[in-house]
């Protein structure tokens, strides 16, 4: 951009405080452009407090970005992660690896200035040894002559010993020197996404300039990660957005996130055929080494390969995030969220409890519902409670697996309630540990090993509270418990 004469620019005549306030409303890309106009605006547009605010905007969970380290300025820190801030924005990422999949939490660590991601794990808390007063193992209930329920208090934590993602804030030259240990992948430069908030052609006038170089292999642009070592090369890989027509052509099993989960766009997923040649894998995976505008900010890939092996031997896992509204409960959708369930021999599994918005839901919703008449001698408080309950108990509830097992894998439905108003009766549902639960009709999804011959069976869902529910698998006389997971509790490094 051609520099303007300072005398001809009215903006530069404003007080410094006012210029600063104006620049606070600009996106990073626009700040870069302003900094290239003249020396006067360069000083304002590169002010550290502006770029600290921009970096802070990508940090969830309450952590404060108080220092730009290891970079010299907040502007340098922001630029170092320009292509990857969306990882912290998404926070929750679920993978397509094998049938079990994986759930990971990504966050920015202000202490080290890096973006990091760790697998989220859940295990059952150990029950006290011995027998209870009822003669059953401690904590167990016999809710019917042949129906037993065991306690479920999950221990949810991050696997901090083994990160799945780590992107350090390094400048281009140091990154190449420190990361390029693998002779198979040459170094080249890739373009930013248009919304990555830095310009490829910037440079003069103090703008950040082109992004650091990244490695490019046979299947697209790669960013070597700090978790690589002398034996295994681990790379971050951008993923290209599929058009609706391309997603339909790929088929349900070849896109991520799967069709069961609402998403603004999808990417191609790994075909699971490591013996394919590099050209075939590139065509199927369709990595984003084309126009920058095609790179997804809701999906990415991680490639792992033993050092020295050819590029086609790389094991690629695709990750996708969830729109935060899908797992944020509301007054009328109280069961939305990320939950963990007890799947008996399969252990704990994570699920998205999805309550789709009803058609036409919004302003004036519920106006067409028949008015609930207050019963004779019914207290006002009781009548209002019935009205609230009626508004809550409507619509559909879908339990979608974010992690799975050999029978029903990740991305598939675990159970579905077609209508929350379809109440059911279980004689034992009024007793502990289900006291106060609302019982509704549901359908459970089962299958043989390898997700063969999948089918639906009659089940019952017991809504104990907004943070706890139980699922009765009637054909197996088995009760599974589910508890809500607070994802925000894992977003602040300790």
C-alpha positions as a printed NumPy array, in Angstrom:
array([[  0.   ,   0.   ,   0.   ],
       [  1.434,   3.368,  -1.034],
       [  2.388,   5.53 ,   1.932],
       [  0.264,   8.681,   2.422],
       [  1.566,  12.138,   3.194],
       [  1.018,  12.689,   6.897],
       [ -0.328,  16.202,   6.27 ],
       [ -3.025,  14.774,   3.984],
       [ -4.258,  12.168,   6.461],
       [ -6.831,  13.518,   8.896],
       [ -6.544,  10.411,  11.057],
       [ -2.993,  11.227,  12.069],
       [ -4.092,  14.644,  13.34 ],
       [ -6.245,  13.083,  16.056],
       [ -5.002,  12.757,  19.65 ],
       [ -3.045,   9.58 ,  20.299],
       [ -5.657,   8.326,  22.773],
       [ -8.424,   8.636,  20.181],
       [ -6.378,   6.893,  17.501],
       [ -5.756,   4.053,  19.928],
       [ -9.471,   3.712,  20.647],
       [-10.25 ,   3.587,  16.929],
       [ -7.629,   0.914,  16.293],
       [ -9.058,  -1.244,  19.088],
       [-12.021,  -1.963,  16.804],
       [ -9.908,  -3.27 ,  13.917],
       [ -9.245,  -6.894,  13.072],
       [ -5.596,  -8.05 ,  12.966],
       [ -5.523,  -8.028,   9.177],
       [ -6.682,  -4.411,   9.13 ],
       [ -4.172,  -3.431,  11.807],
       [ -1.428,  -4.823,   9.589],
       [ -2.642,  -2.697,   6.703],
       [ -2.841,   0.432,   8.835],
       [  0.722,  -0.144,  10.024],
       [  1.915,  -0.101,   6.405],
       [  0.532,   3.363,   5.613],
       [  2.993,   5.651,   7.392],
       [  5.438,   5.754,  10.285],
       [  3.006,   7.661,  12.482],
       [  0.292,   4.977,  12.231],
       [  2.909,   2.237,  12.373],
       [  3.709,   3.256,  15.943],
       [  0.026,   3.13 ,  16.897],
       [ -0.907,  -0.073,  15.044],
       [  1.977,  -2.034,  16.535],
       [  1.238,  -1.002,  20.118],
       [  1.538,  -4.061,  22.316],
       [ -1.745,  -3.555,  24.17 ],
       [ -3.701,  -3.901,  20.905],
       [ -2.135,  -7.239,  20.074],
       [ -2.391,  -8.45 ,  23.663],
       [ -6.158,  -7.962,  23.455],
       [ -6.286,  -9.905,  20.188],
       [ -4.326, -12.798,  21.662],
       [ -6.451, -12.736,  24.824],
       [ -9.611, -13.051,  22.723],
       [ -8.544, -16.564,  21.716],
       [ -8.047, -17.751,  25.303],
       [-10.973, -19.43 ,  27.048],
       [-11.196, -20.539,  30.645],
       [-10.023, -17.405,  32.433],
       [ -6.262, -17.585,  31.811],
       [ -4.647, -14.194,  31.183],
       [ -2.019, -13.598,  28.509],
       [  0.227, -11.363,  30.6  ],
       [  3.498, -11.884,  28.727],
       [  4.419, -12.397,  25.055],
       [  7.191, -14.839,  25.871],
       [  8.906, -16.527,  24.132],
       [  8.339, -13.751,  21.578],
       [  9.597, -10.187,  21.875],
       [  6.146,  -8.615,  21.536],
       [  2.478,  -9.536,  21.59 ],
       [  2.34 ,  -8.743,  17.893],
       [  5.037, -11.319,  17.217],
       [  3.226, -13.808,  19.435],
       [ -0.023, -13.27 ,  17.574],
       [  1.663, -13.699,  14.218],
       [  3.438, -16.878,  15.348],
       [  0.07 , -18.569,  15.858],
       [ -1.854, -16.723,  13.135],
       [ -2.802, -19.888,  11.26 ],
       [ -3.614, -21.882,  14.374],
       [ -5.566, -19.698,  16.814],
       [ -8.701, -21.538,  15.706],
       [ -7.475, -24.548,  17.681],
       [ -7.922, -22.668,  20.96 ],
       [-11.187, -21.165,  19.709],
       [-12.623, -24.623,  19.052],
       [-11.266, -25.985,  22.363],
       [-12.993, -29.377,  22.047],
       [-11.864, -31.67 ,  19.22 ],
       [-12.97 , -35.226,  18.451],
       [-11.056, -37.595,  16.179],
       [-11.916, -40.286,  13.658],
       [ -9.139, -42.703,  14.646],
       [-10.308, -46.38 ,  14.62 ],
       [-13.68 , -47.282,  16.17 ],
       [-12.98 , -45.756,  19.577],
       [-11.909, -42.334,  18.348],
       [-10.456, -39.749,  20.675],
       [-11.557, -36.561,  22.42 ],
       [ -9.006, -33.797,  22.95 ],
       [ -8.98 , -30.351,  24.534],
       [ -6.891, -27.628,  22.861],
       [ -5.869, -24.465,  24.669],
       [ -3.283, -21.7  ,  24.737],
       [ -0.718, -21.911,  27.526],
       [  0.275, -18.304,  28.349],
       [  3.197, -19.499,  30.46 ],
       [  4.985, -21.025,  27.46 ],
       [  3.296, -19.145,  24.639],
       [  2.281, -22.36 ,  22.897],
       [ -0.897, -23.974,  21.646],
       [ -1.321, -27.401,  23.195],
       [ -3.825, -30.23 ,  23.093],
       [ -4.342, -33.197,  25.388],
       [ -6.573, -36.238,  25.236],
       [ -9.553, -36.165,  27.598],
       [ -9.905, -39.424,  29.525],
       [-12.509, -40.796,  31.916],
       [-12.409, -43.733,  34.3  ],
       [-14.833, -45.021,  36.904],
       [-13.985, -44.   ,  40.43 ],
       [-13.222, -47.05 ,  42.523],
       [-16.035, -48.112,  44.836],
       [-15.205, -48.852,  48.474],
       [-14.395, -52.53 ,  49.018],
       [-16.799, -54.884,  50.744],
       [-20.548, -55.423,  50.713],
       [-23.303, -52.979,  51.489],
       [-26.317, -53.513,  53.797],
       [-28.235, -55.053,  50.884],
       [-25.635, -57.764,  50.422],
       [-24.461, -56.303,  47.098],
       [-21.068, -54.759,  46.357],
       [-20.742, -51.391,  48.046],
       [-22.856, -48.748,  46.33 ],
       [-24.84 , -51.14 ,  44.115],
       [-28.64 , -51.12 ,  43.949],
       [-31.047, -53.908,  43.097],
       [-33.779, -51.854,  41.462],
       [-35.793, -54.906,  40.345],
       [-35.515, -58.677,  40.87 ],
       [-33.196, -59.006,  37.871],
       [-32.106, -55.394,  37.319],
       [-29.021, -54.026,  39.032],
       [-27.437, -50.585,  38.944],
       [-23.9  , -49.88 ,  40.017],
       [-22.573, -46.477,  41.099],
       [-20.986, -44.233,  38.508],
       [-18.763, -41.377,  39.594],
       [-16.436, -40.746,  36.661],
       [-12.944, -39.375,  37.087],
       [-12.448, -37.086,  34.065],
       [ -8.971, -35.677,  33.439],
       [ -6.474, -34.683,  30.776],
       [ -3.675, -37.059,  29.803],
       [ -0.963, -34.48 ,  30.463],
       [  1.916, -36.918,  30.029],
       [  1.351, -37.276,  26.297],
       [  0.153, -34.247,  24.307],
       [ -1.559, -34.862,  20.988],
       [ -0.823, -31.332,  19.8  ],
       [  1.861, -28.741,  20.527],
       [  2.655, -25.713,  18.381],
       [  5.359, -23.467,  19.781],
       [  5.712, -19.766,  19.005],
       [  8.881, -19.878,  16.918],
       [ 10.104, -17.641,  14.13 ],
       [ 10.549, -19.194,  10.715],
       [ 14.338, -19.655,  10.719],
       [ 14.475, -21.233,  14.15 ],
       [ 11.521, -23.427,  13.354],
       [ 13.214, -24.856,  10.293],
       [ 16.475, -25.382,  12.184],
       [ 14.818, -27.046,  15.165],
       [ 12.065, -29.014,  13.498],
       [ 13.433, -30.191,  10.156],
       [ 15.071, -33.42 ,  11.274],
       [ 13.289, -35.559,   8.706],
       [ 14.845, -35.533,   5.203],
       [ 11.69 , -36.963,   3.611],
       [  9.715, -33.72 ,   3.912],
       [ 11.201, -30.692,   2.121],
       [ 10.647, -27.127,   3.282],
       [  8.325, -24.793,   1.431],
       [  5.895, -22.005,   2.206],
       [  2.109, -22.221,   2.441],
       [ -0.493, -19.486,   2.377],
       [ -2.637, -18.245,   5.222],
       [ -6.388, -18.626,   5.322],
       [ -7.979, -15.307,   4.363],
       [ -9.352, -14.958,   7.88 ],
       [ -6.074, -15.905,   9.544],
       [ -5.584, -12.209,  10.114],
       [ -2.191, -11.608,   8.571],
       [ -1.287, -10.791,   4.984],
       [  1.006, -12.923,   2.865],
       [  2.194,  -9.898,   0.926],
       [  2.759,  -7.684,   3.934],
       [  6.258,  -6.721,   4.863],
       [  7.124,  -3.057,   4.339],
       [  6.166,  -0.606,   7.002],
       [  6.511,  -3.057,   9.86 ],
       [  3.694,  -5.44 ,   8.904],
       [  4.337,  -9.048,   9.885],
       [  5.365, -10.191,   6.417],
       [  4.935, -13.725,   5.087],
       [  4.328, -16.546,   7.545],
       [  7.162, -18.819,   8.624],
       [  7.99 , -21.619,   6.187],
       [  6.364, -24.972,   6.721],
       [  7.146, -28.46 ,   5.448],
       [  5.197, -29.869,   2.554],
       [  5.128, -33.579,   1.818],
       [  3.365, -35.68 ,  -0.772],
       [  0.001, -34.921,   0.803],
       [ -0.135, -31.243,   1.508],
       [  1.139, -28.557,   3.853],
       [  2.557, -29.684,   7.176],
       [  3.715, -27.952,  10.341],
       [  6.224, -30.069,  12.3  ],
       [  5.234, -30.108,  15.965],
       [  7.302, -29.967,  19.123],
       [  6.165, -33.447,  20.16 ],
       [  8.233, -34.945,  17.319],
       [ 11.362, -36.823,  18.326],
       [ 14.203, -38.745,  16.729],
       [ 11.923, -41.727,  16.097],
       [  8.516, -40.277,  15.189],
       [  7.695, -37.217,  13.089],
       [  4.39 , -35.593,  14.095],
       [  2.901, -32.951,  11.819],
       [ -0.065, -30.619,  11.923],
       [ -1.893, -30.754,   8.566],
       [ -4.433, -28.272,   7.254],
       [ -7.675, -29.74 ,   5.889],
       [ -9.594, -28.466,   2.887],
       [-13.284, -27.612,   3.165],
       [-15.493, -29.859,   1.029],
       [-18.304, -28.299,  -0.938],
       [-21.764, -29.844,  -0.311],
       [-21.491, -31.694,  -3.621],
       [-18.036, -33.043,  -2.753],
       [-19.191, -34.128,   0.705],
       [-22.13 , -35.997,  -0.836],
       [-19.817, -37.679,  -3.345],
       [-17.463, -38.818,  -0.572],
       [-20.292, -40.584,   1.262],
       [-21.197, -40.592,   4.944],
       [-18.245, -42.733,   5.989],
       [-15.595, -40.579,   4.312],
       [-16.327, -37.16 ,   5.807],
       [-15.623, -35.616,   9.203],
       [-17.46 , -34.604,  11.29 ],
       [-19.99 , -37.345,  10.513],
       [-23.491, -36.471,   9.27 ],
       [-24.971, -37.181,  12.711],
       [-23.369, -33.972,  14.023],
       [-24.47 , -30.586,  12.634],
       [-21.579, -28.636,  11.098],
       [-21.22 , -25.689,   8.694],
       [-18.862, -27.734,   6.525],
       [-17.012, -31.051,   6.446],
       [-13.634, -32.372,   5.344],
       [-12.515, -35.688,   3.91 ],
       [-11.389, -38.24 ,   6.459],
       [ -8.727, -40.931,   6.394],
       [ -9.83 , -43.997,   4.401],
       [ -8.037, -46.335,   6.81 ],
       [ -5.932, -47.95 ,   4.086],
       [ -2.272, -47.292,   4.972],
       [ -1.04 , -49.492,   2.101],
       [ -2.326, -47.046,  -0.53 ],
       [  0.208, -45.054,  -2.519],
       [  0.84 , -41.381,  -1.817],
       [ -1.02 , -40.213,  -4.928],
       [ -4.114, -42.246,  -4.05 ],
       [ -4.08 , -41.052,  -0.451],
       [ -3.652, -37.444,  -1.565],
       [ -6.696, -37.769,  -3.802],
       [ -8.799, -39.308,  -1.026],
       [ -7.621, -37.063,   1.797],
       [ -7.46 , -33.935,  -0.364],
       [ -5.134, -31.99 ,   1.938],
       [ -5.229, -28.217,   1.73 ],
       [ -2.194, -27.172,  -0.277],
       [ -4.328, -25.23 ,  -2.74 ],
       [ -5.946, -21.799,  -2.262],
       [ -5.699, -20.581,   1.333],
       [ -9.388, -19.741,   1.415],
       [-10.182, -23.463,   1.305],
       [ -8.535, -24.306,   4.646],
       [-10.988, -25.312,   7.355],
       [-11.044, -23.566,  10.716],
       [-13.21 , -26.34 ,  12.192],
       [-11.102, -29.36 ,  11.257],
       [ -7.455, -30.368,  10.931],
       [ -5.312, -33.471,  10.718],
       [ -2.371, -34.884,  12.613],
       [  0.082, -37.097,  10.756],
       [  2.453, -39.485,  12.525],
       [  5.228, -41.398,  10.8  ],
       [  8.372, -43.224,  11.802],
       [ 11.379, -41.164,  10.727],
       [ 12.939, -42.589,   7.592],
       [  9.796, -44.222,   6.229],
       [  8.231, -42.879,   3.022],
       [  5.508, -40.246,   3.241],
       [  2.736, -42.678,   2.284],
       [  3.419, -44.607,   5.512],
       [  2.091, -41.689,   7.546],
       [ -0.837, -42.425,   9.867],
       [ -3.309, -39.551,   9.535],
       [ -6.032, -38.732,  12.071],
       [ -8.713, -36.135,  11.346],
       [-10.073, -33.905,  14.122],
       [-13.174, -31.708,  14.078],
       [-14.688, -29.333,  16.598],
       [-18.263, -28.704,  17.687],
       [-20.194, -25.482,  17.439],
       [-20.315, -24.301,  21.04 ],
       [-24.086, -23.794,  20.87 ],
       [-24.504, -27.549,  20.391],
       [-23.215, -28.295,  23.891],
       [-24.279, -25.157,  25.752],
       [-27.492, -25.768,  27.74 ],
       [-30.28 , -23.204,  27.649],
       [-33.445, -22.681,  29.661],
       [-35.438, -24.715,  27.142],
       [-32.686, -27.173,  26.161],
       [-31.275, -28.116,  29.57 ],
       [-29.676, -31.435,  28.557],
       [-27.447, -30.076,  25.854],
       [-23.82 , -30.69 ,  26.674],
       [-20.845, -33.025,  26.705],
       [-21.548, -36.07 ,  28.833],
       [-19.648, -39.164,  29.911],
       [-21.409, -42.51 ,  30.178],
       [-20.775, -45.914,  31.734],
       [-20.641, -48.571,  29.016],
       [-19.914, -51.504,  31.268],
       [-17.11 , -53.623,  29.788],
       [-16.264, -50.944,  27.236],
       [-15.504, -48.427,  29.982],
       [-16.384, -44.735,  29.894],
       [-17.36 , -42.999,  26.662],
       [-17.983, -39.334,  25.839],
       [-21.182, -38.215,  24.16 ],
       [-22.771, -35.098,  22.744],
       [-26.302, -34.727,  24.102],
       [-27.887, -32.912,  21.202],
       [-31.262, -31.211,  21.503],
       [-32.049, -29.851,  18.021],
       [-33.867, -26.552,  17.81 ],
       [-37.519, -27.   ,  16.979],
       [-38.719, -25.631,  13.665],
       [-39.71 , -22.013,  14.067],
       [-38.165, -21.824,  17.52 ],
       [-37.314, -18.274,  18.502],
       [-39.385, -15.244,  19.269],
       [-42.898, -16.163,  20.234],
       [-42.016, -19.831,  20.65 ],
       [-44.58 , -21.753,  22.562],
       [-47.423, -19.397,  21.643],
       [-49.171, -22.184,  19.726],
       [-48.968, -24.611,  22.66 ],
       [-52.291, -25.337,  24.347],
       [-52.63 , -23.448,  27.593],
       [-52.273, -25.594,  30.702],
       [-55.289, -25.117,  32.93 ],
       [-54.719, -24.663,  36.599],
       [-56.383, -27.44 ,  38.556],
       [-58.932, -26.723,  41.229],
       [-57.234, -25.96 ,  44.554],
       [-53.814, -26.265,  42.864],
       [-51.258, -23.862,  44.373],
       [-49.896, -21.292,  41.964],
       [-46.348, -22.543,  42.54 ],
       [-47.334, -26.099,  41.586],
       [-49.136, -24.925,  38.455],
       [-46.147, -22.817,  37.363],
       [-43.871, -25.803,  37.943],
       [-46.077, -27.918,  35.655],
       [-45.926, -25.231,  32.971],
       [-42.123, -25.094,  33.168],
       [-41.897, -28.877,  33.033],
       [-44.101, -29.008,  29.951],
       [-41.905, -26.494,  28.156],
       [-38.775, -28.44 ,  29.048],
       [-40.155, -31.831,  28.097],
       [-40.559, -31.334,  24.376],
       [-38.595, -32.02 ,  21.24 ],
       [-35.943, -34.576,  20.404],
       [-32.845, -35.7  ,  22.3  ],
       [-29.954, -37.438,  20.543],
       [-27.003, -39.059,  22.314],
       [-24.145, -39.034,  19.776],
       [-20.897, -40.797,  20.598],
       [-17.772, -38.657,  20.471],
       [-15.768, -41.718,  21.495],
       [-16.971, -45.229,  20.838],
       [-16.31 , -48.93 ,  21.195],
       [-15.964, -52.025,  18.961],
       [-19.747, -52.375,  18.699],
       [-21.037, -48.821,  18.184],
       [-18.169, -46.52 ,  17.13 ],
       [-17.584, -42.785,  17.472],
       [-19.887, -40.58 ,  15.478],
       [-22.888, -42.919,  15.778],
       [-26.04 , -42.561,  17.841],
       [-26.024, -44.331,  21.203],
       [-29.695, -43.69 ,  21.917],
       [-32.43 , -41.342,  20.746],
       [-35.55 , -39.893,  22.355],
       [-37.921, -39.027,  19.526],
       [-40.215, -36.953,  21.755],
       [-39.452, -35.967,  25.329],
       [-43.194, -35.787,  25.998],
       [-43.546, -39.532,  25.445],
       [-43.408, -40.443,  29.124],
       [-43.089, -44.046,  30.247],
       [-43.549, -45.955,  33.485],
       [-40.922, -47.95 ,  35.343],
       [-42.134, -49.243,  38.721],
       [-38.699, -48.885,  40.286],
       [-37.896, -45.419,  38.892],
       [-39.251, -43.662,  42.001],
       [-36.648, -45.286,  44.269],
       [-32.988, -44.526,  44.855],
       [-30.894, -43.674,  42.908],
       [-33.565, -42.357,  40.52 ],
       [-35.744, -40.412,  42.957],
       [-37.516, -37.585,  41.151],
       [-36.527, -38.763,  37.667],
       [-38.746, -38.288,  34.637],
       [-38.944, -41.448,  32.518],
       [-39.368, -41.163,  28.74 ],
       [-39.467, -43.638,  25.862],
       [-36.227, -44.016,  23.928],
       [-34.463, -46.211,  21.384],
       [-31.025, -47.718,  21.969],
       [-28.519, -48.409,  19.208],
       [-26.709, -51.771,  19.351],
       [-24.548, -53.743,  16.925],
       [-22.229, -56.706,  16.641],
       [-18.445, -56.272,  16.681],
       [-17.221, -53.968,  13.949],
       [-20.574, -52.163,  13.825],
       [-22.122, -55.048,  11.904],
       [-25.879, -55.662,  11.814],
       [-26.682, -52.516,  13.776],
       [-30.263, -52.254,  15.032],
       [-32.477, -50.342,  17.446],
       [-34.02 , -51.733,  20.623],
       [-36.621, -50.415,  23.044],
       [-35.134, -48.569,  26.019],
       [-36.093, -46.021,  28.669],
       [-34.301, -42.814,  29.598],
       [-34.448, -41.552,  33.175],
       [-33.801, -37.805,  33.436],
       [-32.623, -37.469,  37.025],
       [-31.356, -33.871,  36.812],
       [-29.842, -31.505,  34.234],
       [-26.441, -33.007,  35.136],
       [-27.304, -36.677,  35.539],
       [-29.371, -39.267,  33.679],
       [-29.701, -43.027,  33.427],
       [-30.499, -45.269,  30.473],
       [-32.315, -48.571,  30.929],
       [-31.447, -51.099,  28.233],
       [-34.596, -53.199,  28.554],
       [-33.46 , -56.242,  26.495],
       [-30.343, -56.584,  28.663],
       [-31.913, -55.567,  31.985],
       [-29.042, -53.152,  32.403],
       [-28.855, -49.531,  33.616],
       [-26.16 , -47.111,  32.402],
       [-25.512, -43.775,  34.105],
       [-24.389, -40.533,  32.452],
       [-22.966, -37.342,  33.932],
       [-22.297, -33.92 ,  32.456],
       [-18.687, -32.866,  31.81 ],
       [-17.59 , -29.265,  32.398],
       [-15.272, -28.634,  29.447],
       [-14.39 , -25.114,  30.606],
       [-12.748, -26.641,  33.663],
       [ -9.971, -28.05 ,  31.438],
       [ -9.149, -24.888,  29.495],
       [ -6.878, -23.212,  32.047],
       [ -3.376, -24.717,  32.423],
       [ -2.624, -25.469,  36.051]])
